[in-house]
Coordinates of N, CA and C in Angstrom, one line a residue:
Chain J
E1 N 21.6 -22.1 -18.5 CA 21.2 -23.1 -17.5 C 19.8 -22.7 -16.9
A2 N 18.9 -23.7 -16.8 CA 17.6 -23.4 -16.3 C 17.6 -23.2 -14.8
G3 N 16.8 -22.3 -14.4 CA 16.7 -22.0 -12.9 C 15.8 -23.0 -12.3
V4 N 15.4 -22.7 -11.1 CA 14.4 -23.5 -10.3 C 13.0 -23.2 -10.9
T5 N 12.3 -24.2 -11.2 CA 11.0 -24.1 -11.8 C 10.0 -24.7 -10.8
Q6 N 8.8 -24.1 -10.9 CA 7.7 -24.6 -10.0 C 6.4 -24.6 -10.8
F7 N 5.6 -25.6 -10.5 CA 4.4 -25.8 -11.2 C 3.3 -26.2 -10.2
P8 N 2.1 -25.7 -10.3 CA 1.6 -24.7 -11.2 C 2.1 -23.3 -10.7
S9 N 1.9 -22.3 -11.5 CA 2.2 -20.9 -11.0 C 1.1 -20.4 -10.1
H10 N -0.1 -20.8 -10.3 CA -1.3 -20.5 -9.5 C -2.2 -21.7 -9.3
S11 N -2.8 -21.7 -8.2 CA -3.8 -22.8 -7.9 C -4.9 -22.2 -7.0
V12 N -6.1 -22.4 -7.5 CA -7.3 -22.0 -6.7 C -8.1 -23.3 -6.4
I13 N -8.3 -23.6 -5.1 CA -9.0 -24.8 -4.8 C -10.0 -24.5 -3.6
E14 N -10.9 -25.4 -3.4 CA -11.8 -25.3 -2.3 C -11.3 -26.0 -1.1
K15 N -11.7 -25.5 0.0 CA -11.4 -26.1 1.3 C -11.7 -27.5 1.3
G16 N -10.8 -28.4 1.7 CA -11.0 -29.8 1.8 C -10.4 -30.6 0.6
Q17 N -10.1 -29.8 -0.5 CA -9.5 -30.5 -1.6 C -8.0 -30.7 -1.4
T18 N -7.4 -31.4 -2.4 CA -6.0 -31.7 -2.3 C -5.3 -31.0 -3.4
V19 N -4.1 -30.5 -3.1 CA -3.3 -29.8 -4.1 C -1.9 -30.3 -4.0
T20 N -1.2 -30.5 -5.1 CA 0.2 -31.0 -5.2 C 1.0 -30.0 -5.9
L21 N 2.0 -29.5 -5.3 CA 2.9 -28.5 -5.9 C 4.2 -29.2 -6.3
R22 N 4.8 -28.8 -7.4 CA 6.0 -29.4 -7.8 C 7.1 -28.4 -8.0
C23 N 8.3 -28.9 -7.7 CA 9.5 -28.1 -7.8 C 10.6 -28.8 -8.5
D24 N 11.2 -28.2 -9.5 CA 12.3 -28.8 -10.1 C 13.5 -27.9 -9.8
P25 N 14.5 -28.4 -9.1 CA 15.7 -27.6 -8.7 C 16.6 -27.5 -9.9
I26 N 17.6 -26.7 -9.7 CA 18.7 -26.6 -10.7 C 19.4 -27.9 -10.7
S27 N 19.8 -28.3 -11.9 CA 20.4 -29.6 -12.0 C 21.7 -29.6 -11.2
G28 N 21.9 -30.7 -10.5 CA 23.1 -30.8 -9.7 C 23.0 -30.3 -8.3
H29 N 21.9 -29.6 -8.0 CA 21.7 -29.1 -6.6 C 21.1 -30.2 -5.7
D30 N 21.9 -30.6 -4.7 CA 21.4 -31.6 -3.8 C 20.5 -31.0 -2.8
N31 N 20.7 -29.8 -2.4 CA 19.8 -29.1 -1.4 C 18.6 -28.6 -2.1
L32 N 17.4 -28.9 -1.5 CA 16.1 -28.4 -2.0 C 15.3 -28.0 -0.8
Y33 N 14.7 -26.8 -0.8 CA 14.0 -26.2 0.3 C 12.6 -25.8 -0.2
W34 N 11.7 -25.9 0.8 CA 10.4 -25.3 0.6 C 10.2 -24.2 1.6
Y35 N 9.6 -23.1 1.2 CA 9.2 -22.0 2.0 C 7.8 -21.6 1.7
R36 N 7.2 -20.9 2.6 CA 5.8 -20.4 2.4 C 5.8 -18.9 2.9
R37 N 5.0 -18.1 2.1 CA 4.8 -16.8 2.6 C 3.3 -16.6 2.6
V38 N 2.7 -16.4 3.8 CA 1.3 -16.0 3.9 C 1.2 -14.5 3.7
M39 N 0.1 -14.1 3.2 CA -0.1 -12.7 2.8 C 0.4 -11.7 3.9
G40 N 1.4 -10.9 3.4 CA 1.9 -9.8 4.3 C 2.8 -10.2 5.4
K41 N 3.1 -11.5 5.5 CA 4.0 -12.0 6.6 C 5.3 -12.3 6.0
E42 N 6.2 -12.8 6.8 CA 7.6 -13.1 6.4 C 7.6 -14.5 5.7
I43 N 8.6 -14.7 4.9 CA 8.8 -16.0 4.3 C 9.3 -17.0 5.3
K44 N 8.6 -18.1 5.4 CA 8.9 -19.1 6.5 C 9.4 -20.4 5.9
F45 N 10.4 -20.9 6.5 CA 11.0 -22.2 6.1 C 10.0 -23.3 6.4
L46 N 9.9 -24.2 5.5 CA 9.1 -25.4 5.7 C 9.9 -26.7 5.9
L47 N 10.7 -27.0 4.9 CA 11.6 -28.1 5.1 C 12.8 -28.1 4.1
H48 N 13.7 -29.0 4.3 CA 14.9 -29.1 3.6 C 15.3 -30.5 3.2
F49 N 15.5 -30.8 2.0 CA 16.0 -32.1 1.5 C 17.4 -32.0 1.2
V50 N 18.2 -33.0 1.5 CA 19.5 -33.3 0.9 C 19.3 -34.5 0.0
K51 N 19.4 -34.3 -1.3 CA 19.1 -35.4 -2.2 C 17.6 -35.9 -1.8
E52 N 17.4 -37.2 -1.6 CA 16.1 -37.7 -1.3 C 15.7 -37.7 0.2
S53 N 16.7 -37.3 1.0 CA 16.4 -37.4 2.5 C 16.0 -36.1 3.0
K54 N 15.0 -36.1 4.0 CA 14.6 -34.9 4.7 C 15.6 -34.6 5.7
Q55 N 16.3 -33.5 5.6 CA 17.3 -33.0 6.5 C 16.7 -32.3 7.7
D56 N 15.6 -31.6 7.4 CA 15.0 -30.8 8.4 C 13.6 -30.5 8.0
E57 N 12.6 -30.9 8.7 CA 11.2 -30.6 8.4 C 10.5 -29.9 9.5
S58 N 11.3 -29.2 10.3 CA 10.7 -28.6 11.5 C 9.7 -27.4 11.2
G59 N 9.8 -26.9 10.0 CA 8.8 -25.9 9.7 C 7.5 -26.3 9.1
M60 N 7.3 -27.6 8.9 CA 6.1 -28.1 8.3 C 4.9 -27.8 9.3
P61 N 3.9 -27.1 8.9 CA 2.8 -26.7 9.8 C 2.1 -27.8 10.5
N62 N 1.8 -28.8 9.8 CA 1.0 -30.0 10.4 C 1.1 -31.2 9.5
N63 N 0.4 -32.2 9.9 CA 0.5 -33.4 9.1 C -0.4 -33.4 7.8
R64 N -1.0 -32.3 7.6 CA -1.7 -32.2 6.3 C -0.8 -31.9 5.1
F65 N 0.5 -31.6 5.5 CA 1.5 -31.3 4.5 C 2.4 -32.5 4.3
L66 N 2.7 -32.9 3.1 CA 3.6 -34.0 2.9 C 4.5 -33.7 1.7
A67 N 5.8 -33.7 2.0 CA 6.8 -33.4 0.9 C 7.5 -34.7 0.6
E68 N 7.8 -34.8 -0.7 CA 8.6 -36.0 -1.1 C 9.6 -35.5 -2.2
R69 N 10.7 -36.3 -2.3 CA 11.7 -36.0 -3.3 C 12.3 -37.4 -3.7
T70 N 11.5 -38.1 -4.3 CA 11.9 -39.4 -4.8 C 13.0 -39.3 -5.8
G71 N 14.0 -40.1 -5.6 CA 15.1 -40.1 -6.6 C 16.0 -38.9 -6.5
G72 N 15.7 -38.0 -5.6 CA 16.6 -36.8 -5.3 C 16.6 -35.8 -6.4
T73 N 15.6 -35.8 -7.2 CA 15.5 -34.8 -8.3 C 14.4 -33.8 -7.9
Y74 N 13.3 -33.9 -8.6 CA 12.2 -32.9 -8.3 C 11.5 -33.3 -7.0
S75 N 10.8 -32.3 -6.5 CA 10.1 -32.5 -5.2 C 8.6 -32.1 -5.4
T76 N 7.8 -32.8 -4.6 CA 6.4 -32.4 -4.5 C 6.0 -32.1 -3.1
L77 N 5.1 -31.1 -3.0 CA 4.5 -30.8 -1.7 C 3.0 -30.9 -1.8
K78 N 2.5 -31.8 -1.1 CA 1.0 -32.1 -1.1 C 0.4 -31.5 0.1
V79 N -0.8 -30.9 -0.1 CA -1.6 -30.4 1.0 C -2.9 -31.1 0.9
Q80 N -3.2 -31.9 2.0 CA -4.4 -32.7 2.0 C -5.0 -32.9 3.4
P81 N -6.2 -32.5 3.7 CA -7.0 -31.6 2.9 C -6.6 -30.1 3.1
A82 N -6.8 -29.3 2.1 CA -6.4 -27.9 2.2 C -7.4 -27.1 3.1
E83 N -6.8 -26.2 3.9 CA -7.6 -25.3 4.7 C -7.4 -23.9 4.3
L84 N -8.3 -23.0 4.7 CA -8.2 -21.6 4.3 C -6.8 -21.0 4.6
E85 N -6.3 -21.3 5.8 CA -5.1 -20.7 6.2 C -3.8 -21.2 5.5
D86 N -4.0 -22.2 4.6 CA -2.9 -22.6 3.8 C -2.7 -21.7 2.6
S87 N -3.5 -20.8 2.3 CA -3.3 -19.9 1.2 C -2.0 -19.1 1.4
G88 N -1.4 -18.9 0.3 CA -0.1 -18.1 0.3 C 0.7 -18.4 -0.9
V89 N 1.9 -18.0 -0.9 CA 2.9 -18.3 -1.9 C 3.9 -19.3 -1.4
Y90 N 4.0 -20.4 -2.2 CA 5.0 -21.5 -1.8 C 6.2 -21.4 -2.7
F91 N 7.3 -21.1 -2.1 CA 8.6 -21.0 -2.8 C 9.4 -22.3 -2.6
C92 N 10.1 -22.6 -3.7 CA 11.1 -23.7 -3.7 C 12.4 -23.0 -3.9
A93 N 13.5 -23.6 -3.3 CA 14.8 -23.1 -3.6 C 15.8 -24.3 -3.6
S94 N 16.9 -24.1 -4.3 CA 17.9 -25.1 -4.3 C 19.3 -24.5 -4.2
S95 N 20.2 -25.4 -3.8 CA 21.6 -24.9 -3.7 C 22.5 -26.2 -3.7
Q96 N 23.8 -25.9 -4.0 CA 24.8 -27.0 -3.9 C 25.2 -27.1 -2.5
V97 N 25.5 -28.3 -2.1 CA 25.9 -28.6 -0.7 C 27.3 -27.8 -0.5
G98 N 27.4 -27.2 0.6 CA 28.6 -26.5 1.0 C 28.7 -25.0 0.5
T99 N 27.6 -24.6 -0.2 CA 27.6 -23.2 -0.6 C 26.6 -22.4 0.1
Q100 N 26.7 -21.1 0.2 CA 25.8 -20.2 0.9 C 25.0 -19.4 -0.1
G101 N 23.7 -19.3 0.1 CA 22.8 -18.6 -0.8 C 22.1 -19.6 -1.6
Q102 N 20.8 -19.4 -1.7 CA 19.9 -20.4 -2.3 C 19.2 -19.7 -3.6
Y103 N 19.0 -20.5 -4.6 CA 18.3 -20.0 -5.8 C 16.8 -20.4 -5.7
F104 N 16.0 -19.3 -5.9 CA 14.6 -19.5 -5.7 C 13.8 -19.6 -7.0
G105 N 12.8 -20.4 -6.9 CA 11.8 -20.4 -8.0 C 10.8 -19.3 -7.9
P106 N 9.9 -19.2 -8.9 CA 9.0 -18.1 -9.0 C 7.9 -18.2 -8.0
G107 N 7.7 -19.4 -7.4 CA 6.6 -19.6 -6.4 C 5.3 -20.1 -7.0
T108 N 4.6 -20.7 -6.2 CA 3.2 -21.1 -6.6 C 2.2 -20.4 -5.7
R109 N 1.3 -19.7 -6.3 CA 0.3 -18.9 -5.5 C -0.9 -19.8 -5.3
L110 N -1.1 -20.1 -4.0 CA -2.2 -21.0 -3.7 C -3.3 -20.2 -3.0
L111 N -4.5 -20.4 -3.5 CA -5.6 -19.7 -2.8 C -6.7 -20.8 -2.5
V112 N -7.0 -20.9 -1.2 CA -8.0 -21.9 -0.8 C -9.2 -21.1 -0.4
L113 N -10.3 -21.5 -1.1 CA -11.6 -20.8 -0.8 C -12.5 -21.6 0.1
Chain X
A1 N 17.9 -18.3 18.9 CA 17.3 -18.4 17.5 C 17.7 -17.2 16.7
Q2 N 17.9 -17.4 15.5 CA 18.2 -16.3 14.6 C 16.9 -15.6 14.1
S3 N 17.1 -14.3 13.8 CA 16.0 -13.6 13.2 C 16.5 -12.3 12.6
V4 N 15.7 -11.8 11.7 CA 16.0 -10.5 11.1 C 14.7 -9.6 11.2
T5 N 15.0 -8.3 11.4 CA 13.9 -7.3 11.4 C 14.2 -6.3 10.3
Q6 N 13.2 -6.1 9.5 CA 13.3 -5.1 8.4 C 12.5 -3.9 8.9
L7 N 13.1 -2.8 9.0 CA 12.4 -1.6 9.4 C 11.7 -0.9 8.2
G8 N 10.4 -0.8 8.3 CA 9.7 -0.2 7.2 C 9.2 -1.2 6.2
S9 N 7.9 -1.4 6.1 CA 7.4 -2.4 5.1 C 7.3 -1.7 3.8
H10 N 7.2 -0.4 3.7 CA 7.2 0.4 2.5 C 8.2 1.5 2.5
V11 N 9.0 1.6 1.5 CA 9.9 2.8 1.3 C 9.7 3.4 0.0
S12 N 9.6 4.7 -0.1 CA 9.4 5.4 -1.3 C 10.5 6.4 -1.5
V13 N 11.1 6.4 -2.7 CA 12.2 7.4 -3.0 C 12.0 7.9 -4.4
S14 N 12.6 9.0 -4.6 CA 12.5 9.6 -6.0 C 13.6 9.0 -6.8
E15 N 13.4 8.9 -8.1 CA 14.4 8.5 -9.0 C 15.7 9.3 -8.8
G16 N 16.8 8.6 -8.7 CA 18.1 9.4 -8.5 C 18.5 9.6 -7.1
A17 N 17.5 9.3 -6.2 CA 17.8 9.5 -4.7 C 18.5 8.3 -4.1
L18 N 19.0 8.5 -3.0 CA 19.6 7.4 -2.2 C 18.6 6.3 -1.8
V19 N 18.9 5.1 -1.9 CA 18.1 4.0 -1.4 C 18.7 3.5 -0.2
L20 N 17.9 3.4 0.9 CA 18.4 2.8 2.2 C 17.3 1.9 2.7
L21 N 17.6 0.6 2.7 CA 16.6 -0.4 3.3 C 17.3 -1.0 4.5
R22 N 16.6 -0.9 5.6 CA 17.2 -1.3 6.9 C 16.9 -2.8 7.3
C23 N 18.0 -3.4 7.8 CA 17.9 -4.7 8.3 C 18.7 -4.9 9.6
N24 N 18.1 -5.4 10.6 CA 18.9 -5.7 11.8 C 18.7 -7.2 12.1
Y25 N 19.7 -7.8 12.6 CA 19.7 -9.3 12.8 C 19.9 -9.6 14.3
S26 N 19.5 -10.8 14.6 CA 19.8 -11.3 15.9 C 20.3 -12.7 15.7
S27 N 21.5 -13.0 16.2 CA 22.1 -14.3 16.1 C 23.1 -14.6 17.2
S28 N 23.0 -15.8 17.7 CA 23.9 -16.1 18.8 C 25.3 -16.6 18.3
V29 N 25.3 -16.8 17.0 CA 26.6 -17.3 16.4 C 26.9 -16.3 15.2
P30 N 28.1 -16.3 14.7 CA 28.4 -15.5 13.5 C 27.4 -15.8 12.4
P31 N 26.8 -14.8 11.8 CA 25.8 -15.1 10.8 C 26.3 -15.0 9.4
Y32 N 25.5 -15.7 8.5 CA 25.6 -15.3 7.1 C 24.4 -14.4 6.9
L33 N 24.5 -13.4 6.1 CA 23.4 -12.5 5.9 C 23.2 -12.3 4.4
F34 N 22.0 -12.1 4.0 CA 21.6 -12.1 2.6 C 20.6 -11.0 2.3
W35 N 20.6 -10.4 1.1 CA 19.5 -9.6 0.6 C 19.1 -10.3 -0.7
Y36 N 17.7 -10.5 -0.7 CA 17.1 -11.0 -1.9 C 16.1 -9.9 -2.4
V37 N 15.9 -9.9 -3.7 CA 14.9 -9.0 -4.3 C 13.9 -9.8 -5.1
Q38 N 12.6 -9.4 -5.0 CA 11.6 -10.1 -5.8 C 10.9 -9.0 -6.7
Y39 N 11.0 -9.2 -8.0 CA 10.3 -8.4 -8.9 C 8.9 -9.0 -9.1
P40 N 8.0 -8.2 -9.6 CA 6.6 -8.7 -9.8 C 6.6 -10.0 -10.6
N41 N 5.9 -11.0 -10.1 CA 5.6 -12.3 -10.8 C 6.9 -13.1 -11.0
Q42 N 7.9 -12.8 -10.2 CA 9.2 -13.5 -10.3 C 9.6 -14.1 -9.0
G43 N 10.6 -15.0 -9.0 CA 11.1 -15.6 -7.8 C 12.0 -14.6 -7.1
L44 N 12.5 -15.1 -6.0 CA 13.5 -14.2 -5.2 C 14.9 -14.4 -5.9
Q45 N 15.5 -13.3 -6.1 CA 16.9 -13.2 -6.7 C 17.9 -12.7 -5.7
L46 N 19.0 -13.5 -5.6 CA 20.0 -13.1 -4.6 C 20.7 -11.8 -5.1
L47 N 20.6 -10.8 -4.2 CA 21.3 -9.5 -4.5 C 22.8 -9.5 -4.1
L48 N 23.0 -10.0 -2.8 CA 24.3 -10.0 -2.3 C 24.3 -10.9 -1.0
K49 N 25.5 -11.2 -0.5 CA 25.5 -12.0 0.7 C 26.8 -11.7 1.5
Y50 N 26.7 -11.7 2.8 CA 27.9 -11.5 3.6 C 28.2 -12.9 4.2
T51 N 29.5 -13.3 4.0 CA 29.9 -14.6 4.5 C 31.3 -14.4 5.3
S52 N 31.4 -13.3 6.0 CA 32.5 -13.1 6.9 C 33.8 -12.6 6.2
A53 N 33.8 -12.4 5.0 CA 35.0 -11.8 4.3 C 34.9 -10.3 4.5
A54 N 34.8 -9.5 3.5 CA 34.7 -8.0 3.6 C 33.4 -7.6 4.3
T55 N 33.4 -6.6 5.1 CA 32.2 -6.2 5.8 C 31.3 -5.4 4.8
L56 N 32.0 -4.8 3.8 CA 31.2 -4.1 2.8 C 31.0 -5.0 1.6
V57 N 29.8 -5.3 1.3 CA 29.5 -6.3 0.3 C 28.9 -5.6 -0.9
K58 N 29.4 -5.9 -2.1 CA 28.8 -5.3 -3.3 C 28.0 -6.4 -4.0
G59 N 26.8 -6.0 -4.5 CA 26.0 -6.9 -5.1 C 25.7 -6.5 -6.6
I60 N 24.6 -7.1 -7.1 CA 24.2 -6.8 -8.4 C 23.4 -5.5 -8.5
N61 N 23.3 -4.9 -9.7 CA 22.5 -3.7 -9.9 C 22.9 -2.5 -9.1
G62 N 24.2 -2.4 -8.7 CA 24.6 -1.2 -8.0 C 24.3 -1.2 -6.5
F63 N 23.8 -2.3 -5.9 CA 23.5 -2.3 -4.5 C 24.7 -2.8 -3.7
E64 N 24.7 -2.3 -2.5 CA 25.7 -2.8 -1.6 C 25.2 -2.8 -0.1
A65 N 25.8 -3.6 0.7 CA 25.4 -3.6 2.1 C 26.6 -3.7 3.0
E66 N 26.5 -3.1 4.2 CA 27.6 -3.2 5.1 C 27.2 -3.9 6.4
F67 N 28.0 -4.9 6.7 CA 27.8 -5.6 8.0 C 28.5 -4.9 9.1
K68 N 27.6 -4.5 10.1 CA 28.1 -3.8 11.3 C 27.8 -4.6 12.5
K69 N 28.8 -5.3 13.0 CA 28.5 -6.2 14.1 C 28.1 -5.4 15.4
S70 N 28.7 -4.2 15.6 CA 28.4 -3.5 16.8 C 26.9 -3.0 16.8
E71 N 26.4 -2.8 15.6 CA 25.0 -2.4 15.5 C 24.0 -3.6 15.1
T72 N 24.6 -4.7 14.9 CA 23.8 -5.9 14.4 C 23.0 -5.5 13.2
S73 N 23.6 -4.8 12.3 CA 22.8 -4.3 11.1 C 23.5 -4.8 9.8
F74 N 22.7 -4.8 8.8 CA 23.1 -5.2 7.5 C 22.2 -4.4 6.5
H75 N 22.3 -3.1 6.5 CA 21.5 -2.2 5.7 C 21.9 -2.3 4.2
L76 N 20.9 -2.2 3.4 CA 21.1 -2.3 1.9 C 21.0 -0.8 1.4
T77 N 22.0 -0.5 0.5 CA 22.0 0.9 0.0 C 22.3 0.9 -1.5
K78 N 21.8 1.9 -2.1 CA 22.2 2.2 -3.6 C 22.2 3.7 -3.7
P79 N 23.3 4.2 -4.3 CA 23.4 5.7 -4.3 C 22.3 6.4 -5.1
S80 N 21.9 5.8 -6.1 CA 20.9 6.5 -7.0 C 19.9 5.5 -7.5
A81 N 18.7 5.7 -7.1 CA 17.6 4.8 -7.4 C 17.2 4.9 -8.9
H82 N 16.8 3.8 -9.4 CA 16.3 3.7 -10.8 C 14.9 3.2 -10.8
M83 N 14.1 3.5 -11.7 CA 12.8 3.1 -11.8 C 12.7 1.5 -11.7
S84 N 13.7 0.9 -12.3 CA 13.7 -0.6 -12.4 C 14.0 -1.2 -11.0
D85 N 14.3 -0.4 -10.0 CA 14.6 -0.9 -8.7 C 13.3 -1.2 -7.9
A86 N 12.2 -0.8 -8.4 CA 11.0 -1.0 -7.7 C 10.7 -2.5 -7.6
A87 N 10.6 -2.9 -6.4 CA 10.5 -4.4 -6.1 C 10.3 -4.6 -4.6
E88 N 10.2 -5.8 -4.2 CA 10.2 -6.1 -2.8 C 11.5 -6.7 -2.4
Y89 N 12.1 -6.3 -1.3 CA 13.4 -6.7 -0.9 C 13.3 -7.4 0.5
F90 N 14.1 -8.5 0.6 CA 14.0 -9.3 1.8 C 15.5 -9.5 2.3
C91 N 15.6 -9.3 3.6 CA 16.8 -9.6 4.3 C 16.7 -11.0 4.9
A92 N 17.8 -11.7 5.0 CA 17.7 -13.1 5.5 C 19.0 -13.4 6.3
V93 N 18.9 -14.3 7.2 CA 20.1 -14.7 8.0 C 20.1 -16.2 8.1
S94 N 21.3 -16.8 8.1 CA 21.5 -18.2 8.5 C 22.8 -18.3 9.2
D95 N 22.9 -19.4 10.0 CA 24.2 -19.5 10.7 C 25.2 -20.3 9.9
W96 N 26.4 -20.2 10.4 CA 27.5 -20.8 9.7 C 27.3 -22.3 9.6
G97 N 27.4 -22.8 8.4 CA 27.4 -24.2 8.2 C 26.0 -24.8 8.3
N98 N 25.0 -24.0 8.4 CA 23.7 -24.5 8.5 C 22.8 -23.9 7.4
N99 N 23.1 -24.2 6.2 CA 22.5 -23.6 5.0 C 21.0 -23.7 5.0
N100 N 20.4 -24.6 5.7 CA 19.0 -24.7 5.7 C 18.3 -23.8 6.6
D101 N 18.9 -23.3 7.6 CA 18.2 -22.6 8.7 C 18.2 -21.1 8.3
M102 N 17.5 -20.8 7.3 CA 17.5 -19.4 6.8 C 16.2 -18.7 7.3
R103 N 16.4 -17.6 7.9 CA 15.2 -16.8 8.4 C 15.1 -15.5 7.7
F104 N 13.9 -15.2 7.2 CA 13.7 -14.0 6.4 C 13.0 -12.9 7.2
G105 N 13.2 -11.7 6.8 CA 12.4 -10.6 7.3 C 11.1 -10.5 6.6
A106 N 10.3 -9.6 7.0 CA 8.9 -9.5 6.4 C 8.9 -8.8 5.1
G107 N 10.1 -8.3 4.7 CA 10.1 -7.7 3.4 C 9.9 -6.2 3.4
T108 N 10.5 -5.4 2.5 CA 10.3 -4.0 2.3 C 10.0 -3.7 0.8
R109 N 8.9 -3.1 0.6 CA 8.5 -2.8 -0.8 C 9.0 -1.4 -1.1
L110 N 9.8 -1.4 -2.1 CA 10.4 -0.1 -2.6 C 9.7 0.4 -3.8
T111 N 9.2 1.7 -3.6 CA 8.6 2.4 -4.7 C 9.5 3.5 -5.2
V112 N 9.7 3.6 -6.5 CA 10.6 4.7 -7.0 C 9.7 5.7 -7.8
K113 N 9.7 6.9 -7.4 CA 8.8 7.9 -8.1 C 9.7 8.6 -9.1
P114 N 9.0 8.9 -10.2 CA 9.7 9.6 -11.3 C 10.1 11.1 -10.9

């Protein structure tokens, strides 16, 4: 069974540009989460989807970040326009509803110059 | 609000020595507790989890952790370190029934010396 996959693995963009990150959860997992780790800091929760609905987006830093999960399958996280402080590793995770413990993807390393 | 604190951003042990990675939690409700490991260029892998059953939880790769409510701790241990254990380890907490509200510690990087 395939795990959580994320694309791209790395992205280097200039300040002001737009970047879209993609996450494909494990098949059958209705819960999908986005997290971010800024260099040297803790992993922080961004938002949580249950199927296509946003269950909790309290961790989204600001309105430059837009997450979608059309159809309840894969999800995208768009940053527009990107700022220097957006650099970090963006993790996606998924889980089945009613279970504890999330399965993480390898992350997307974003560098904004 | 829930939180976890990992004591020591870097821990170095010799191969064959005891591994002890410390985690203390803060939670106003009974917590779920997790340890994740991240190997280089890989995602986070669940090592073990505490979900209110046995207080001593055994995980993969010979790791275990003990939930101590009186000390609000969930330290990760392994009796004998192996070179392949070198990685970054994260402690995390979530409350019962709220699978999305997971809070991570800052991580502890484990180095294993030959």
